[in-house]
Tab-separated table of C-alpha atoms in Angstrom:
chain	number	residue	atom	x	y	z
A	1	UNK	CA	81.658	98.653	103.491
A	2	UNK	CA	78.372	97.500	101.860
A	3	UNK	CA	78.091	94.903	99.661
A	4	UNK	CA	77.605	96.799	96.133
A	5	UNK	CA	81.554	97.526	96.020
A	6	UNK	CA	82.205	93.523	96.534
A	7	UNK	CA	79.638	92.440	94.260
A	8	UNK	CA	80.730	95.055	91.644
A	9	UNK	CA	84.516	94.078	91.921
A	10	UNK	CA	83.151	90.101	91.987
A	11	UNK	CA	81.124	90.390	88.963
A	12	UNK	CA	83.613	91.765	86.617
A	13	UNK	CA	86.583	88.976	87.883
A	14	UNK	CA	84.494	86.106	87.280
A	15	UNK	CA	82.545	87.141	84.520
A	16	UNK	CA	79.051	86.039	86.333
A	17	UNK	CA	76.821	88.082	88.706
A	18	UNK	CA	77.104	86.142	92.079
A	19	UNK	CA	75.437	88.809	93.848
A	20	UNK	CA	72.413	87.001	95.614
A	21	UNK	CA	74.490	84.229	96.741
A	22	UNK	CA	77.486	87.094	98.057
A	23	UNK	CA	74.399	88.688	99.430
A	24	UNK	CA	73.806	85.481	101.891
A	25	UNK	CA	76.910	84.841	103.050
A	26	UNK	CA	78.018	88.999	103.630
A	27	UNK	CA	74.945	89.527	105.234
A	28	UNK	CA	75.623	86.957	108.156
A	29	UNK	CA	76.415	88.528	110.949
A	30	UNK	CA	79.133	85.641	111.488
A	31	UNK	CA	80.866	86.347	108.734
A	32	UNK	CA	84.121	88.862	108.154
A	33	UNK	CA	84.512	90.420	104.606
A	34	UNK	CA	87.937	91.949	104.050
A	35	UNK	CA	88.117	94.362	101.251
A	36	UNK	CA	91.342	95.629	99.723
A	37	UNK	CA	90.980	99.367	98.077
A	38	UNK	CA	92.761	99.799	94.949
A	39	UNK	CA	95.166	102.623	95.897
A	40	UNK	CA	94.275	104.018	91.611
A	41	UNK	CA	91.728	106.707	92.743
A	42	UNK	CA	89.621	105.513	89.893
A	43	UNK	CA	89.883	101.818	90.683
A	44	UNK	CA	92.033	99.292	88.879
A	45	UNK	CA	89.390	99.114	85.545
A	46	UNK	CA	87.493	102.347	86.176
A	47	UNK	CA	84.362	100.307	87.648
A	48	UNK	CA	85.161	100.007	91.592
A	49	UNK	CA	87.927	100.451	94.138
A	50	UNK	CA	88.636	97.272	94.505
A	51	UNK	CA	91.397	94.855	93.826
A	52	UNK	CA	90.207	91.874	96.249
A	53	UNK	CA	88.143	90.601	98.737
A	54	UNK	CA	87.964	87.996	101.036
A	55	UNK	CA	85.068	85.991	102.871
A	56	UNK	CA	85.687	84.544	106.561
A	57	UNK	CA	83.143	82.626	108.242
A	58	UNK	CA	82.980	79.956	111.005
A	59	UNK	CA	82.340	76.473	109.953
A	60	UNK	CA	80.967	73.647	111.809
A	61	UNK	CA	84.729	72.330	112.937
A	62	UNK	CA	87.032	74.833	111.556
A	63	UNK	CA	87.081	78.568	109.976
A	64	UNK	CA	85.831	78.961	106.295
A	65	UNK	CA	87.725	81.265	104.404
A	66	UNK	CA	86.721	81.755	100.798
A	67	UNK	CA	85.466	83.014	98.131
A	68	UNK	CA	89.181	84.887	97.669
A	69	UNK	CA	89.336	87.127	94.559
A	70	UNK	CA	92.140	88.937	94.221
A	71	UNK	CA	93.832	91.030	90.753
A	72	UNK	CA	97.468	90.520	91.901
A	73	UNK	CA	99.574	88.094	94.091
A	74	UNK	CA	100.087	91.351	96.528
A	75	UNK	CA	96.279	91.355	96.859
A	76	UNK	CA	96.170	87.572	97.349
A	77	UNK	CA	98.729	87.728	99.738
A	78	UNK	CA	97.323	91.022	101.968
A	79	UNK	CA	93.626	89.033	101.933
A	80	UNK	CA	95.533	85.815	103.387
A	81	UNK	CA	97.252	87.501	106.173
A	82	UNK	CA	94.125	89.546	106.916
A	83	UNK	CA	92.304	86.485	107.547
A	84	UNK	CA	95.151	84.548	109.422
A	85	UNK	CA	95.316	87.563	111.355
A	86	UNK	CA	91.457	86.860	112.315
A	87	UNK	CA	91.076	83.335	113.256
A	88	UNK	CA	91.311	81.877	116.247
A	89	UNK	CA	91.405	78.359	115.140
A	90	UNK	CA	91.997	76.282	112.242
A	91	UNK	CA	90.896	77.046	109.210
A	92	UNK	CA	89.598	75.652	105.468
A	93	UNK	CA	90.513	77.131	102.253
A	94	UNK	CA	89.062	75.311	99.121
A	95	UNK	CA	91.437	76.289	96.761
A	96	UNK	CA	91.745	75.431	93.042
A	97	UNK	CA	95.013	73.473	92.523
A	98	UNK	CA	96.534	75.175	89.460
A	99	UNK	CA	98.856	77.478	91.525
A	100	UNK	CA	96.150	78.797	94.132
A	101	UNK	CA	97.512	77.119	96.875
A	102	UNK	CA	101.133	77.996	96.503
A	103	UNK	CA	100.561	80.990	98.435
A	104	UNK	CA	98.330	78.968	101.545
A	105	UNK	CA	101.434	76.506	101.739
A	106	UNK	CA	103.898	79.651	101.756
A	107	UNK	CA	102.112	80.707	104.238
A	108	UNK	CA	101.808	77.287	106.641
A	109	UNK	CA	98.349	75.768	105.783
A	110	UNK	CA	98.959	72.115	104.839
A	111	UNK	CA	96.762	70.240	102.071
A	112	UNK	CA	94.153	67.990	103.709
A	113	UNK	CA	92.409	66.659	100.593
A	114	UNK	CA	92.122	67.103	96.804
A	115	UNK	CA	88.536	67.619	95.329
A	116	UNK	CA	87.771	66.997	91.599
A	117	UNK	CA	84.910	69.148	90.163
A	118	UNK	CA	83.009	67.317	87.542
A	119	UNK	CA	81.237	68.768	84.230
A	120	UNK	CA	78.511	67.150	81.969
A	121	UNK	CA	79.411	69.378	79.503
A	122	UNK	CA	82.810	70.649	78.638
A	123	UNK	CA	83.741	73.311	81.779
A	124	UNK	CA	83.550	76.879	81.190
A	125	UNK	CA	86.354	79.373	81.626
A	126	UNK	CA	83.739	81.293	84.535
A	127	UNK	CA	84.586	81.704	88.511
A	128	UNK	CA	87.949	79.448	87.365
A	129	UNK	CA	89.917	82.271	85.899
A	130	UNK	CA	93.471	83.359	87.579
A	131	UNK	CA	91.757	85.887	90.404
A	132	UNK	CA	89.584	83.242	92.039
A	133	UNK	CA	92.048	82.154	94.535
A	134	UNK	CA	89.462	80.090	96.576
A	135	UNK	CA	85.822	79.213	96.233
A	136	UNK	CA	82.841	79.854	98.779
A	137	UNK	CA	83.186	76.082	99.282
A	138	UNK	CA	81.721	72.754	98.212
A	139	UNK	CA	78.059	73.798	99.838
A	140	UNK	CA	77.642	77.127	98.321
A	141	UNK	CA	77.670	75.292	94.785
């Protein structure tokens, strides 16, 4: 699967086009994307056949997996075994804490640490919205 499907599903579940930074990491030949189809012939919203994706990449010490978007818990839940499925070792998930990670502790990952993201300004509602289930990680901004 190319990257145009991801990007297009990506763009309208955070409300931002992300596609030069999805661009970098999907074109690494290290890294796994896992793409659920929508099983609605037209796609979920009429736009793509999408209704998640999943990045997996390996890290200096430990897998990467993230960004997650996902439309429904099922989705969430398929992406997360998918991935478990794939690594060998263990693996980081930087997930944000306001239910995310339920479904990473359901599943046997254990929290390591809590980040805090900080604003100047007051946040925005953007790539924080209830289908990010997991960001790129702290050095992909």
């Amino acid at each position: 699967m190319g990257t145009d499907p991801v990007c297009s599903f990506d763009r309208r579940a955070v409300g931002v086009n992300r596609r030069d930074l999805l661009g970098q990491l999907l074109d690494r030949s290290d890294c796994t994307c896992l793409a659920l189809e929508n099983n609605d012939e037209n796609g979920s919203r009429g736009e793509t056949n999408l209704s998640g994706y999943a990045v997996l990449r390996p890290g200096r010490q430990h897998w990467q997996l993230g960004p997650i978007v996902a439309e429904t818990e099922t989705a969430y839940a398929q992406l997360v075994s998918g991935a478990a499925k794939r690594c060998t070792e263990s693996v980081v998930v930087d997930a944000p804490t306001d239910g995310g990670d339920d479904l990473l502790t359901q599943s046997g990952l254990t929290p390591e640490r809590r980040l805090v993201r900080m604003a100047h300004a007051e946040p925005q509602p953007l790539l924080l919205n209830e289908t990010v289930k997991a960001v790129a990680g702290l050095e992909w901004g």
